[in-house]
PDB file of C-alpha atoms in Angstrom:
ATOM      1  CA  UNK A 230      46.432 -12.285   0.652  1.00 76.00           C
ATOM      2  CA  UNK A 231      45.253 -11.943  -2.969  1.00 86.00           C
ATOM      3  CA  UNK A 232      43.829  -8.503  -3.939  1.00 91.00           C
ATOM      4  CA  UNK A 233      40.478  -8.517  -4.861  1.00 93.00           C
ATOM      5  CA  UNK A 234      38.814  -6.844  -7.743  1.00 94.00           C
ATOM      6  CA  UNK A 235      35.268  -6.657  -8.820  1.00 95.00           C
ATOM      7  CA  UNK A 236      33.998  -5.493 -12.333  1.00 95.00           C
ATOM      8  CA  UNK A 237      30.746  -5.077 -12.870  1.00 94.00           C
ATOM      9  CA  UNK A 238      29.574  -5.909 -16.754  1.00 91.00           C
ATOM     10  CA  UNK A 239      33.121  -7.834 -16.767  1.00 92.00           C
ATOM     11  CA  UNK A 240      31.525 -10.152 -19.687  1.00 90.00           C
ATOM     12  CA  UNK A 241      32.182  -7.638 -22.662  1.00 89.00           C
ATOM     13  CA  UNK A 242      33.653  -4.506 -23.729  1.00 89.00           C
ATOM     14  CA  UNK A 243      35.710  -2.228 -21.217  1.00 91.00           C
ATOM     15  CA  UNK A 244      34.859  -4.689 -18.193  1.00 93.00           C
ATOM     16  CA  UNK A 245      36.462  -7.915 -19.850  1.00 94.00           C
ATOM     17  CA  UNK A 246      39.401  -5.825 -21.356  1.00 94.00           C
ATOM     18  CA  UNK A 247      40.066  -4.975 -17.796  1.00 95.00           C
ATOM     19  CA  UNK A 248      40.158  -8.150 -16.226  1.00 95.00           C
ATOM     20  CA  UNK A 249      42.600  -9.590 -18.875  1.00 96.00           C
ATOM     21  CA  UNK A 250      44.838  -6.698 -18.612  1.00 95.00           C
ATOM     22  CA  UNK A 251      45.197  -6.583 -15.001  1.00 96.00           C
ATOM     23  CA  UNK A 252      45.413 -10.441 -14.690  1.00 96.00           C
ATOM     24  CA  UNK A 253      48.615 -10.187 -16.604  1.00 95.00           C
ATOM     25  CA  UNK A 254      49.737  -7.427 -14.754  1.00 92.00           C
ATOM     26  CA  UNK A 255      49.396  -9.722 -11.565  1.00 92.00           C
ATOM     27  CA  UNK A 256      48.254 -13.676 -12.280  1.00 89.00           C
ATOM     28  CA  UNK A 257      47.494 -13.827  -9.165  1.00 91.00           C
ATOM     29  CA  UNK A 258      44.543 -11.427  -8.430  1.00 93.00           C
ATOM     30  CA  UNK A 259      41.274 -12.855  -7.386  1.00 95.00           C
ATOM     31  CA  UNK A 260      38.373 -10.966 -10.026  1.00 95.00           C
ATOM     32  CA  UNK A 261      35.357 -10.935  -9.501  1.00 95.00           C
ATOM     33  CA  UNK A 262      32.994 -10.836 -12.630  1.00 96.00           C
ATOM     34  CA  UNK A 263      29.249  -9.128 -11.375  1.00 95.00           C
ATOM     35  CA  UNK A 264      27.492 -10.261 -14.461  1.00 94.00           C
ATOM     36  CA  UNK A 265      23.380 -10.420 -15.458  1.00 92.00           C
ATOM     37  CA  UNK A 266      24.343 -13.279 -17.697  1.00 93.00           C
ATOM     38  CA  UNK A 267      26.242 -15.832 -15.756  1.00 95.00           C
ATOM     39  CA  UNK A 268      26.312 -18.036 -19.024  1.00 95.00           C
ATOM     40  CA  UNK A 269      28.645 -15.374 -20.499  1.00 95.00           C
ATOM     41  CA  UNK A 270      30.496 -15.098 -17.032  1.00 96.00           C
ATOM     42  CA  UNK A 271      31.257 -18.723 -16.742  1.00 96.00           C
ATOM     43  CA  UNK A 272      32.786 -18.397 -20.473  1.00 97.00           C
ATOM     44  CA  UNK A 273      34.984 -15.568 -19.847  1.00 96.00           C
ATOM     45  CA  UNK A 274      35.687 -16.923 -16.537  1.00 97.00           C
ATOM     46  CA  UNK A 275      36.681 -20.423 -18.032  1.00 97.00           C
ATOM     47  CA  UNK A 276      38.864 -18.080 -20.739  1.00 96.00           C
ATOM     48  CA  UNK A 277      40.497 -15.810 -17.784  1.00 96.00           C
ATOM     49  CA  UNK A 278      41.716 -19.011 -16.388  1.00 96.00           C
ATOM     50  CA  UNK A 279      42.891 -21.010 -19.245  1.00 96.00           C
ATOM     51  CA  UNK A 280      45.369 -18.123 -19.835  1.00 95.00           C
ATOM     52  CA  UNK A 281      46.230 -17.319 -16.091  1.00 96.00           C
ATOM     53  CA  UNK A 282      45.848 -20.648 -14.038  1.00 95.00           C
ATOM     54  CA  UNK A 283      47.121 -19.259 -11.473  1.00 95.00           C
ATOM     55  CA  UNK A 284      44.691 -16.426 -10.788  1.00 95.00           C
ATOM     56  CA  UNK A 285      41.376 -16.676  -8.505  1.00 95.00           C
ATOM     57  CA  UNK A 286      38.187 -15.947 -10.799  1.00 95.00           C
ATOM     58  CA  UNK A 287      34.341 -16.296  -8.892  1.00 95.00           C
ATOM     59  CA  UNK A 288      31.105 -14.749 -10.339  1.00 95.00           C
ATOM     60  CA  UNK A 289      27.925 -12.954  -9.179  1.00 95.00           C
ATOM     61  CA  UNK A 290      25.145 -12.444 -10.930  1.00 96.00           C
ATOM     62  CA  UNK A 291      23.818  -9.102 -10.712  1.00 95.00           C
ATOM     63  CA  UNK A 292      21.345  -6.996 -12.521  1.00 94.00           C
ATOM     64  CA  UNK A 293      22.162  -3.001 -11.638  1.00 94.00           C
ATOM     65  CA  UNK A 294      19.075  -2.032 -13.306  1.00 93.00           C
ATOM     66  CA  UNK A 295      17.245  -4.200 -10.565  1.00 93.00           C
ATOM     67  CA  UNK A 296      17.632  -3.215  -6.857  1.00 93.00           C
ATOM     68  CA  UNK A 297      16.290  -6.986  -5.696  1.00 93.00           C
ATOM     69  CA  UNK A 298      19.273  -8.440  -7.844  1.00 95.00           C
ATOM     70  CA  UNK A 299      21.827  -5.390  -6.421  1.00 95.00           C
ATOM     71  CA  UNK A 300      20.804  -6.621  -2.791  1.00 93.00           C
ATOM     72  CA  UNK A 301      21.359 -10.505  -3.704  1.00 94.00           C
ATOM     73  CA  UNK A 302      24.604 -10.005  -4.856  1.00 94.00           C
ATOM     74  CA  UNK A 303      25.461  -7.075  -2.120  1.00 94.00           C
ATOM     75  CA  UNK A 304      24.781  -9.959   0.499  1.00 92.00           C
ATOM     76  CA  UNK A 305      26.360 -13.480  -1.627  1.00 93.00           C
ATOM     77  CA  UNK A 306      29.547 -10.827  -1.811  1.00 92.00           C
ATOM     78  CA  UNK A 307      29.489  -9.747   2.007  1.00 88.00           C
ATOM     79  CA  UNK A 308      30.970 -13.141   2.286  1.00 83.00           C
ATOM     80  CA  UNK A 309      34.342 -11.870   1.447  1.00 76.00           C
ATOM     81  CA  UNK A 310      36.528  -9.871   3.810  1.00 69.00           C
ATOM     82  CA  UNK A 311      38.038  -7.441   1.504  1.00 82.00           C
ATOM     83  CA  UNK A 312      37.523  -5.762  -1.838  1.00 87.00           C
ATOM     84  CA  UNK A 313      40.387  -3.526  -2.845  1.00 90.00           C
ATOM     85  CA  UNK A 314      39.143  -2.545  -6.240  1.00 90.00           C
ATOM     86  CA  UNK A 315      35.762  -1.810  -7.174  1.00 91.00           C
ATOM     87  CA  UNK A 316      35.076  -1.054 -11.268  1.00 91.00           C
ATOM     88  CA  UNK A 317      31.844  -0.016 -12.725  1.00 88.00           C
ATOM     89  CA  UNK A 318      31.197  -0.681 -16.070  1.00 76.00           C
ATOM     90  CA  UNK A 319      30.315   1.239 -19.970  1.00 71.00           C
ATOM     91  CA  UNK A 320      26.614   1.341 -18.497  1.00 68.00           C
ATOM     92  CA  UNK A 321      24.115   1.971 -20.823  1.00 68.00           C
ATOM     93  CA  UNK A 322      23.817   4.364 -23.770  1.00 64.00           C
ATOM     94  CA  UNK A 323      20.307   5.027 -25.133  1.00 64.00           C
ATOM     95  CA  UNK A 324      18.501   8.036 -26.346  1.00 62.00           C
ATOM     96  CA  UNK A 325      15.624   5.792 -25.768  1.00 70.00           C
ATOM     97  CA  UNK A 326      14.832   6.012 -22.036  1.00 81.00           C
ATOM     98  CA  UNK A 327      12.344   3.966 -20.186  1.00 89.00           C
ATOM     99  CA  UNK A 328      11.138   3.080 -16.366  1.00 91.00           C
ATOM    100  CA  UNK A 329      12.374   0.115 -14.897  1.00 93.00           C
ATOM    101  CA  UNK A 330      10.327  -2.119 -12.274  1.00 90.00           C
ATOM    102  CA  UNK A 331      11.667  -0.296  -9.343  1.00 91.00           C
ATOM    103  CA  UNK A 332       9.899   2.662 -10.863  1.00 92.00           C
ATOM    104  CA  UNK A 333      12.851   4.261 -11.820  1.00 94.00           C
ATOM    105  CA  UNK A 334      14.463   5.972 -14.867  1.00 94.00           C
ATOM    106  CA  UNK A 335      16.299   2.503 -16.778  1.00 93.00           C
ATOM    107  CA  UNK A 336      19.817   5.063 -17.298  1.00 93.00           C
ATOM    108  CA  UNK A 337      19.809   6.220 -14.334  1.00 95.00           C
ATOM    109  CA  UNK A 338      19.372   3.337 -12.401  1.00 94.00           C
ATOM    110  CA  UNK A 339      21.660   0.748 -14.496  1.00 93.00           C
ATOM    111  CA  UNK A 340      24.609   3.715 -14.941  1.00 94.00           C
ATOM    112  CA  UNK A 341      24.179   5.551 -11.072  1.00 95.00           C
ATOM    113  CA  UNK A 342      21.727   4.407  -8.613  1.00 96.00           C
ATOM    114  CA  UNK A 343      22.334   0.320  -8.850  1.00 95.00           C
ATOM    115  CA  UNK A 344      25.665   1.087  -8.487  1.00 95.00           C
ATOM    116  CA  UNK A 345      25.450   3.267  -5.217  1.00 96.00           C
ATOM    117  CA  UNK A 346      22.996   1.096  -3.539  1.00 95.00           C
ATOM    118  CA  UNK A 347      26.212  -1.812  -4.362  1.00 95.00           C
ATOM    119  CA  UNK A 348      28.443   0.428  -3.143  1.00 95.00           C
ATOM    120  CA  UNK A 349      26.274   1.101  -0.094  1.00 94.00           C
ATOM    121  CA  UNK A 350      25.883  -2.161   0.861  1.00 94.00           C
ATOM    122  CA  UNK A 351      29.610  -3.293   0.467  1.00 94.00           C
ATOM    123  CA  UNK A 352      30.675  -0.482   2.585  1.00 92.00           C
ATOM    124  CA  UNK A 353      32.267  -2.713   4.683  1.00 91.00           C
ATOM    125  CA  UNK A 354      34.123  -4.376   2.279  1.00 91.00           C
ATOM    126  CA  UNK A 355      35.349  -1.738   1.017  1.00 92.00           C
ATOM    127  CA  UNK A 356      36.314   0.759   3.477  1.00 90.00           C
ATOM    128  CA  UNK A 357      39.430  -0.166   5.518  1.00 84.00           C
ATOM    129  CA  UNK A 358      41.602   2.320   6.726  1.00 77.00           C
ATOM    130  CA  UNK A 359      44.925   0.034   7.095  1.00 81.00           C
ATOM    131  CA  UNK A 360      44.692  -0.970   3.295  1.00 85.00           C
ATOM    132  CA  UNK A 361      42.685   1.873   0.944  1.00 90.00           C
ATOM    133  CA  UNK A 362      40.123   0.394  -1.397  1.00 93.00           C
ATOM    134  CA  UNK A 363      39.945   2.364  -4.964  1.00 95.00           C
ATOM    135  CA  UNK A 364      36.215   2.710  -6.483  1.00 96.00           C
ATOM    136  CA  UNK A 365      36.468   3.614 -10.001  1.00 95.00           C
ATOM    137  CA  UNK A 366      33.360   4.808 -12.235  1.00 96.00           C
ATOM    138  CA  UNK A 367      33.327   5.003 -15.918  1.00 92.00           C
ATOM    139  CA  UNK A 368      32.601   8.518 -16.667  1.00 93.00           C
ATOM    140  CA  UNK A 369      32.788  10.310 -19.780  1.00 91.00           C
ATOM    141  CA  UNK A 370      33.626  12.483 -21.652  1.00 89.00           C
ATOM    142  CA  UNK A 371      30.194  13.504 -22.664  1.00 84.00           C
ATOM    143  CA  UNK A 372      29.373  14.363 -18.917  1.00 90.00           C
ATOM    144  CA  UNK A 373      27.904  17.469 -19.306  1.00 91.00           C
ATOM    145  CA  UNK A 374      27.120  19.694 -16.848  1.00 94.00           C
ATOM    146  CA  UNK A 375      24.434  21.037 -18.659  1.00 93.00           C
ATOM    147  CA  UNK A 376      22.385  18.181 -19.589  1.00 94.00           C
ATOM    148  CA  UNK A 377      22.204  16.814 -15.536  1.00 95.00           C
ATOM    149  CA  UNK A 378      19.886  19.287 -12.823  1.00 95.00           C
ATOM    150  CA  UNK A 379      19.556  18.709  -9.393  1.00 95.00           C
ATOM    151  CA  UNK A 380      15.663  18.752  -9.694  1.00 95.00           C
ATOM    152  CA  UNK A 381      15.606  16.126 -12.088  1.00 96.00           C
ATOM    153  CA  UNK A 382      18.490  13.435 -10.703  1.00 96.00           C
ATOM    154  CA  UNK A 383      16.849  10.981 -12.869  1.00 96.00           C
ATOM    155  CA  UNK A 384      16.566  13.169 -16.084  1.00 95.00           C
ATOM    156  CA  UNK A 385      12.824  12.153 -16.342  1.00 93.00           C
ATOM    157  CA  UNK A 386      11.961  14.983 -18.430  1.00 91.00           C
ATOM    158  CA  UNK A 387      15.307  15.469 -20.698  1.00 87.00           C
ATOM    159  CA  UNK A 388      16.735  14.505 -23.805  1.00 89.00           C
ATOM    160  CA  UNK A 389      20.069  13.392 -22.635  1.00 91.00           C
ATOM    161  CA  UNK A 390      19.947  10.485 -19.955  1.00 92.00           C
ATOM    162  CA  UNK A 391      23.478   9.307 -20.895  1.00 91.00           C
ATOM    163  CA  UNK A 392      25.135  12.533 -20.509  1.00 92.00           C
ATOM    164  CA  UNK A 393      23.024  13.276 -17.705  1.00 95.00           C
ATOM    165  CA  UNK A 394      24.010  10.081 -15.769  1.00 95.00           C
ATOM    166  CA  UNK A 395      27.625  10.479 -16.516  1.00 95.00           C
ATOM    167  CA  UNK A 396      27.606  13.923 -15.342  1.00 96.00           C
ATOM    168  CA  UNK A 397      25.943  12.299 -12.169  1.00 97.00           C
ATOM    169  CA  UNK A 398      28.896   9.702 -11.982  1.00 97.00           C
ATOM    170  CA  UNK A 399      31.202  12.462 -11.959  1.00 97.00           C
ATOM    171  CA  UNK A 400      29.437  14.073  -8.738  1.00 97.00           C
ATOM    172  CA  UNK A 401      29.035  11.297  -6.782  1.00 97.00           C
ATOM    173  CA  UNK A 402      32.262  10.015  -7.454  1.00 97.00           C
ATOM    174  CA  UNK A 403      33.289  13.466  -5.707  1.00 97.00           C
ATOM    175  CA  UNK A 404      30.665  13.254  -2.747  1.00 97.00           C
ATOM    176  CA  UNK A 405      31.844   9.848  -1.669  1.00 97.00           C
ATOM    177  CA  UNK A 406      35.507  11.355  -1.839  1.00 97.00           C
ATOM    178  CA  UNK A 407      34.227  13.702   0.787  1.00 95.00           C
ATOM    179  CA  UNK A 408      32.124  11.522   3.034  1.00 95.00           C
ATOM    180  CA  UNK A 409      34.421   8.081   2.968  1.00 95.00           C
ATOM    181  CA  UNK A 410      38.204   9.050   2.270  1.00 96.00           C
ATOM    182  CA  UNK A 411      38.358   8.919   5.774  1.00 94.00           C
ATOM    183  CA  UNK A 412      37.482   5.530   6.256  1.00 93.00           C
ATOM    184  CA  UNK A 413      39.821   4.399   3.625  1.00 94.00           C
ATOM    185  CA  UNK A 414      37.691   4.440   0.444  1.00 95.00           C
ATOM    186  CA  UNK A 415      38.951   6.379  -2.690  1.00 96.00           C
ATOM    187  CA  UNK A 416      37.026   7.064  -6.101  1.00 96.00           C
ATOM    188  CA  UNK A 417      37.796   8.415  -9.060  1.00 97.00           C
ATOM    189  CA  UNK A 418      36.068   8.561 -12.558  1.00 96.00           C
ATOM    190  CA  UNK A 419      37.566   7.527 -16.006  1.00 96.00           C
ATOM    191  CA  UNK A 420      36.745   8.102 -19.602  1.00 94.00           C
ATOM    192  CA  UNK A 421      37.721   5.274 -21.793  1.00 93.00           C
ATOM    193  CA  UNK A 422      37.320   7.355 -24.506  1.00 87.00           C
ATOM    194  CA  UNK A 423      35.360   6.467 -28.016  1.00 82.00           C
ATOM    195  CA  UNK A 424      35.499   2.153 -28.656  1.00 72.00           C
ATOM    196  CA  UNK A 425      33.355   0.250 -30.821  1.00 63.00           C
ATOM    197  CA  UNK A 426      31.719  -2.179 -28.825  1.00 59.00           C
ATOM    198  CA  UNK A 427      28.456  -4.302 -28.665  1.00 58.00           C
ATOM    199  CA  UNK A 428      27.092  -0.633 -26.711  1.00 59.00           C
ATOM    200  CA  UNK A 429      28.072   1.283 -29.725  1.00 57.00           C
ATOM    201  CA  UNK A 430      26.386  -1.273 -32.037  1.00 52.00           C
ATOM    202  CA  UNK A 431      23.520   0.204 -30.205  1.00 55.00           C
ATOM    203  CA  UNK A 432      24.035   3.951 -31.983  1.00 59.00           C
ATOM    204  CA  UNK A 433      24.886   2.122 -35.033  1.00 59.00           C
ATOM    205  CA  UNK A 434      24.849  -0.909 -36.770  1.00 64.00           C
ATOM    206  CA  UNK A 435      28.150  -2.800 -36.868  1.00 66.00           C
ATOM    207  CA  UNK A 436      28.667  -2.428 -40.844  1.00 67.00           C
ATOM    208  CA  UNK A 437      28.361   1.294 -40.606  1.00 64.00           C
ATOM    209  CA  UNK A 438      31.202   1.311 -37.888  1.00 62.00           C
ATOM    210  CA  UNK A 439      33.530  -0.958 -40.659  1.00 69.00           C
ATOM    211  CA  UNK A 440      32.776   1.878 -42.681  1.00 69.00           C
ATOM    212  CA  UNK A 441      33.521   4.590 -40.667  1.00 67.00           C
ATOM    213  CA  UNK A 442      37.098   3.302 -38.821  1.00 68.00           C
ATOM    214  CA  UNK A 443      39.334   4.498 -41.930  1.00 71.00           C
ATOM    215  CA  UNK A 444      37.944   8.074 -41.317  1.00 70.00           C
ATOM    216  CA  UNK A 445      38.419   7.244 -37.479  1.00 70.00           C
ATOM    217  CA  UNK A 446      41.541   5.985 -37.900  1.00 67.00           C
ATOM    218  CA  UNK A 447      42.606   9.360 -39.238  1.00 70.00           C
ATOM    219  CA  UNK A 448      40.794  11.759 -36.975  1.00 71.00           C
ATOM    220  CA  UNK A 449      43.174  10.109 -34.180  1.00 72.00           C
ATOM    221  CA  UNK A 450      45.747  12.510 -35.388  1.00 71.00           C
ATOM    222  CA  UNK A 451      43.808  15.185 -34.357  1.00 71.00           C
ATOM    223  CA  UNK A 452      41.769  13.791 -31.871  1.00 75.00           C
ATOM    224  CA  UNK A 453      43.222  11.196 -28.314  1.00 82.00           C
ATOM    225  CA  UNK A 454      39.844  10.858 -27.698  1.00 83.00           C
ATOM    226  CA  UNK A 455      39.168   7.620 -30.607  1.00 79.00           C
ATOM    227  CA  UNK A 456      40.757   4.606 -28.633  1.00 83.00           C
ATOM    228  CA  UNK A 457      38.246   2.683 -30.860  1.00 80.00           C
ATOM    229  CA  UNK A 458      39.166  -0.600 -29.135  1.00 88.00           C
ATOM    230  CA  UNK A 459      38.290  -2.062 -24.626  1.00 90.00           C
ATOM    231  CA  UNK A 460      41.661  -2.810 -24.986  1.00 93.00           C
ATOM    232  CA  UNK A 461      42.960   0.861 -25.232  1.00 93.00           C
ATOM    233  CA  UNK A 462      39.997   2.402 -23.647  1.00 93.00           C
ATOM    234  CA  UNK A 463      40.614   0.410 -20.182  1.00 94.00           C
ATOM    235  CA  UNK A 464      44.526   2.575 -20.229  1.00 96.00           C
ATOM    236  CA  UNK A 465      43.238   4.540 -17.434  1.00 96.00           C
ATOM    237  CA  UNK A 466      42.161   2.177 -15.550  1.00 95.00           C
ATOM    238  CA  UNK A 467      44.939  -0.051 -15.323  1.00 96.00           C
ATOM    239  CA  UNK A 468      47.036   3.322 -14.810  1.00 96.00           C
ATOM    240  CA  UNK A 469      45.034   3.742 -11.555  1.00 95.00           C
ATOM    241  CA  UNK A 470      45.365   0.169 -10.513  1.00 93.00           C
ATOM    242  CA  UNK A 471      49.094   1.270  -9.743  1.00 93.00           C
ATOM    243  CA  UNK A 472      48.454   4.166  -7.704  1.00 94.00           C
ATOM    244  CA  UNK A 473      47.642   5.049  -4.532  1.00 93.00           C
ATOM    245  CA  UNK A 474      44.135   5.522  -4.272  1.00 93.00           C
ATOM    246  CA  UNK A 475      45.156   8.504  -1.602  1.00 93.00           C
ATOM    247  CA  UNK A 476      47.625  10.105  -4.136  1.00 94.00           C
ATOM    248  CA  UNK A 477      44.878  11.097  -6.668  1.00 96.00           C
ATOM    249  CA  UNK A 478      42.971  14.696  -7.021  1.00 96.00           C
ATOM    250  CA  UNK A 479      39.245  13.696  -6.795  1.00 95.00           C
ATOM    251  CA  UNK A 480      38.419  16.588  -9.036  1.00 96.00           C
ATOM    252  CA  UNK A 481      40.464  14.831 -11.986  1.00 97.00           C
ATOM    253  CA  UNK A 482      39.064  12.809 -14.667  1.00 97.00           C
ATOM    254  CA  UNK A 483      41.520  10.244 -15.748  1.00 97.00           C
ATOM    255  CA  UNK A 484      41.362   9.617 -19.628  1.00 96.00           C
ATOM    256  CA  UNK A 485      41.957   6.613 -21.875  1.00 95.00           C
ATOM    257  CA  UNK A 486      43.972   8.300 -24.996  1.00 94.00           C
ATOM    258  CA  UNK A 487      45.148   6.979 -28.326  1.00 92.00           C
ATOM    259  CA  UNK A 488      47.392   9.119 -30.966  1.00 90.00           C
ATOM    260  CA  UNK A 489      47.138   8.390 -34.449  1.00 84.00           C
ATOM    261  CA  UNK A 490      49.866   5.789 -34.506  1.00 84.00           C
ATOM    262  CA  UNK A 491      48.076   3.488 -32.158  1.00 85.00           C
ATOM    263  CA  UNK A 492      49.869   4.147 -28.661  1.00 92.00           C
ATOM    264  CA  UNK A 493      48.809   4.624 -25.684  1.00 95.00           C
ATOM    265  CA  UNK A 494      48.382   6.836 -22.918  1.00 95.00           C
ATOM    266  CA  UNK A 495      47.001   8.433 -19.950  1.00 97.00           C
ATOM    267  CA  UNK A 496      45.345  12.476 -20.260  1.00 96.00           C
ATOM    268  CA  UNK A 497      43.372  14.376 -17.652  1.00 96.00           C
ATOM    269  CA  UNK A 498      40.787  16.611 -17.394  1.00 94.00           C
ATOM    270  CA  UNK A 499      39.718  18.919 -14.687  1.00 95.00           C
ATOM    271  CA  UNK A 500      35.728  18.396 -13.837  1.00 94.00           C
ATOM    272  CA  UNK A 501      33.275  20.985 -14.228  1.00 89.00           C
ATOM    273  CA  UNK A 502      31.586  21.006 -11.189  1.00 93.00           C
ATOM    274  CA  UNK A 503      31.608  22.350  -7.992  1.00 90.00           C
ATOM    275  CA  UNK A 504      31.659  20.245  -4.417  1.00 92.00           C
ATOM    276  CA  UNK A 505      28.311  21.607  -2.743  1.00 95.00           C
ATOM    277  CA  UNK A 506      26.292  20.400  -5.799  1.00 96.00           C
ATOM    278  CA  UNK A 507      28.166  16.986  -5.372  1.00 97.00           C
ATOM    279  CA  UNK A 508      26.868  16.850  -1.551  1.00 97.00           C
ATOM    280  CA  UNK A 509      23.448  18.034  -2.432  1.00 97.00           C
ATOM    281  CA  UNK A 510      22.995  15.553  -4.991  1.00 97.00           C
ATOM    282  CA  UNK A 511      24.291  13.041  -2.724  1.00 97.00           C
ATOM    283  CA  UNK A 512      21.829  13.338  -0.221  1.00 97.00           C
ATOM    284  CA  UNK A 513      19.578  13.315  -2.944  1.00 97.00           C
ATOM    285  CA  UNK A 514      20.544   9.686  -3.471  1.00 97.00           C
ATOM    286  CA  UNK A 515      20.476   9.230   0.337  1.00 96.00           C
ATOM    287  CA  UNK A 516      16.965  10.453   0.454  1.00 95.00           C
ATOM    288  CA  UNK A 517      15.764   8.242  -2.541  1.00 95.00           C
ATOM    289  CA  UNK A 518      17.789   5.035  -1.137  1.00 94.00           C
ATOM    290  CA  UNK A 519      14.776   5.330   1.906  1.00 91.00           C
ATOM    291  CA  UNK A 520      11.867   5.791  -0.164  1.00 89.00           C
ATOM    292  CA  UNK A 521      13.024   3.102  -2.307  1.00 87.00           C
ATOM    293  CA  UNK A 522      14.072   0.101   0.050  1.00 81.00           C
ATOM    294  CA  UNK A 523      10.373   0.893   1.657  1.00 79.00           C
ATOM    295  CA  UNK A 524       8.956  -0.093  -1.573  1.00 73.00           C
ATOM    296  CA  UNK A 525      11.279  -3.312  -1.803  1.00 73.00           C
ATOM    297  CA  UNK A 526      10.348  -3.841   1.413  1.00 67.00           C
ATOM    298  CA  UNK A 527       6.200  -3.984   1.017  1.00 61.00           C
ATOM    299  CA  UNK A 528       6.701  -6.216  -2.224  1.00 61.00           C
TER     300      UNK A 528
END
C-alpha cells in the first residue's frame, strides 16, 4: 500500500518544496495537495507528475481560514483509509490582523484552529495503532512564549498574532502528544527557518529582499537560522519523514539549518513551555470547537 501524505498550502513555498523532495525520496507516495486554489494545485500536480510518473498525486480544495471549507474537505478526504503523514503549512504572517466569517481572529484560525478542526475530523484516518501516523506543524522560531496567553487564545487584543499562533502550534502539538500517542498518532513541530517566499514578500517587497540576500548570505556564518530558500527550509521535515514518529521527544522542536556554505542540516531546540498549559489550552480549543460548529450549524 502506498503511504499517504497530505500538505496543506502544498501549491507554494515550504508545502511544494516538500512534496518534490519527498517524491524523490519515494516515487511512489500518494500526496495529497489541500489547496484554496485548485488552479494552482492542478499545475503543481500536473508538474509533480511529469517528473515522478510513477507517484499517486489527488487534490482537495480547502480553505483553513474557513471552517465550512475545513469540513468539505474533512469529509471528500474521509474517503481514504489511511493518512500516514499529515503537514501543515508556512500559515500566515501579518501584523495586520482581522476577523474572519466564522467570527474568528484570521491568524489564528488559518495558522491553529482550521487546522485542529482538520485534524479533528480525520481522526480516524489518522490514528492507527498497527501503523503510527506523524502530524507535523510548522512552528517557529519566533514562537514566543510571551506574546501567546491563555486568556486570549486568539490574541484579539495583542500585537503579535504570528508569534502568538506559533507559540500556540507549539502547545497543541504537545497536547495531542498527550491525548492521541496512544492511539497511534504522533506530532511534532518544525521551524523551517528564515526563506524568502511569496509570505515574506508580504513583510517586504521582493526587490528589497534582492537587496538584502548578499548581507544574508553572510550572516549565515553566524547565524543556521537563514535557509533563505523551501528547498532548505523543508530539511526537517523530510528528516522526520524517516523516523519513527514514536522515537521523537514531543518537547523538541526540529529545525531547518543552513551554514554559510550552503549545506544542510537538522538542529533542535528544547520548547519553552510547560505540559499543563498545553492541556489547558487544549480544552480551550475543545470548548471553542462546540460553540463554533453550533454557529455552522444555525447558518
Amino acid at each position: 500500500m502506498r503511504k499517504v501524505v497530505l500538505v496543506t498550502g502544498a501549491s507554494s513555498g515550504v508545502g511544494l518544496a516538500l512534496c518534490k523532495r519527498l517524491l524523490e525520496e519515494d516515487d511512489e507516495l500518494h500526496v495529497c495537495l489541500a489547496c484554496r486554489n485548485v488552479s494552482k494545485a492542478e499545475a503543481v500536480s500536473a508538474d509533480l507528475l511529469a517528473s515522478h510518473p510513477a507517484a499517486e498525486v489527488s487534490i482537495v480544495q480547502v480553505d483553513v481560514s474557513n471552517l465550512q471549507s475545513v469540513i468539505r474537505a474533512s469529509s471528500e478526504l474521509k474517503q481514504r483509509k489511511v493518512i500516514h503523514m499529515f503537514s501543515t503549512a508556512e500559515g500566515l504572517l501579518t501584523q495586520e490582523d482581522k476577523v474572519t466569517a466564522d467570527g474568528l481572529q484570521e491568524v489564528f484560525e488559518t495558522n491553529v484552529f482550521g487546522h485542529f478542526i482538520l485534524i479533528q475530523e480525520l481522526e480516524p484516518l489518522l490514528c492507527h495503532r498497527d501503523s503510527p501516523s506523524q502530524l507535523i506543524w510548522t512552528s517557529s522560531r519566533n514562537a514566543r512564549k510571551s506574546n501567546f496567553h491563555l486568556e486570549d487564545i486568539q490574541h484579539s487584543r495583542g500585537q503579535e498574532p504570528y508569534s502568538s499562533s506559533k507559540y500556540a502550534v507549539d502547545l497543541l502539538s504537545v497536547a495531542l502528544n498527550r491525548n492521541f500517542n496512544p492511539r497511534g498518532l504522533y506530532s511534532s513541530v518544525v521551524c523551517p527557518g528564515t526563506m524568502v517566499t511569496n509570505m515574506t514578500y508580504g513583510i517586504l517587497p521582493p526587490l528589497v529582499w534582492t537587496l538584502l540576500l548578499p548581507i544574508i548570505w553572510l550572516l549565515r556564518f553566524f547565524a543556521n537560522a537563514f535557509t533563505l530558500t523551501p528547498y532548505n527550509g523543508t530539511e526537517a521535515l523530510v528528516w522526520l519523514f524517516h523516523q519513527k514518529p514514536e522515537s521523537l521527544n514531543p518537547l523538541t522542536k526540529y529545525l531547518s539549518a543552513t551554514t554559510g556554505f550552503g549545506s544542510n542540516y537538522v538542529a533542535t531546540q528544547k520548547m519553552d513551555l510547560d505540559e499543563d498549559t498545553a492541556e489547558k489550552f487544549y480544552q480551550n480549543l475543545l470548548e471553542l470547537e462546540k460553540r463554533v460548529r453550533v454557529t455552522i450549524q444555525k447558518t
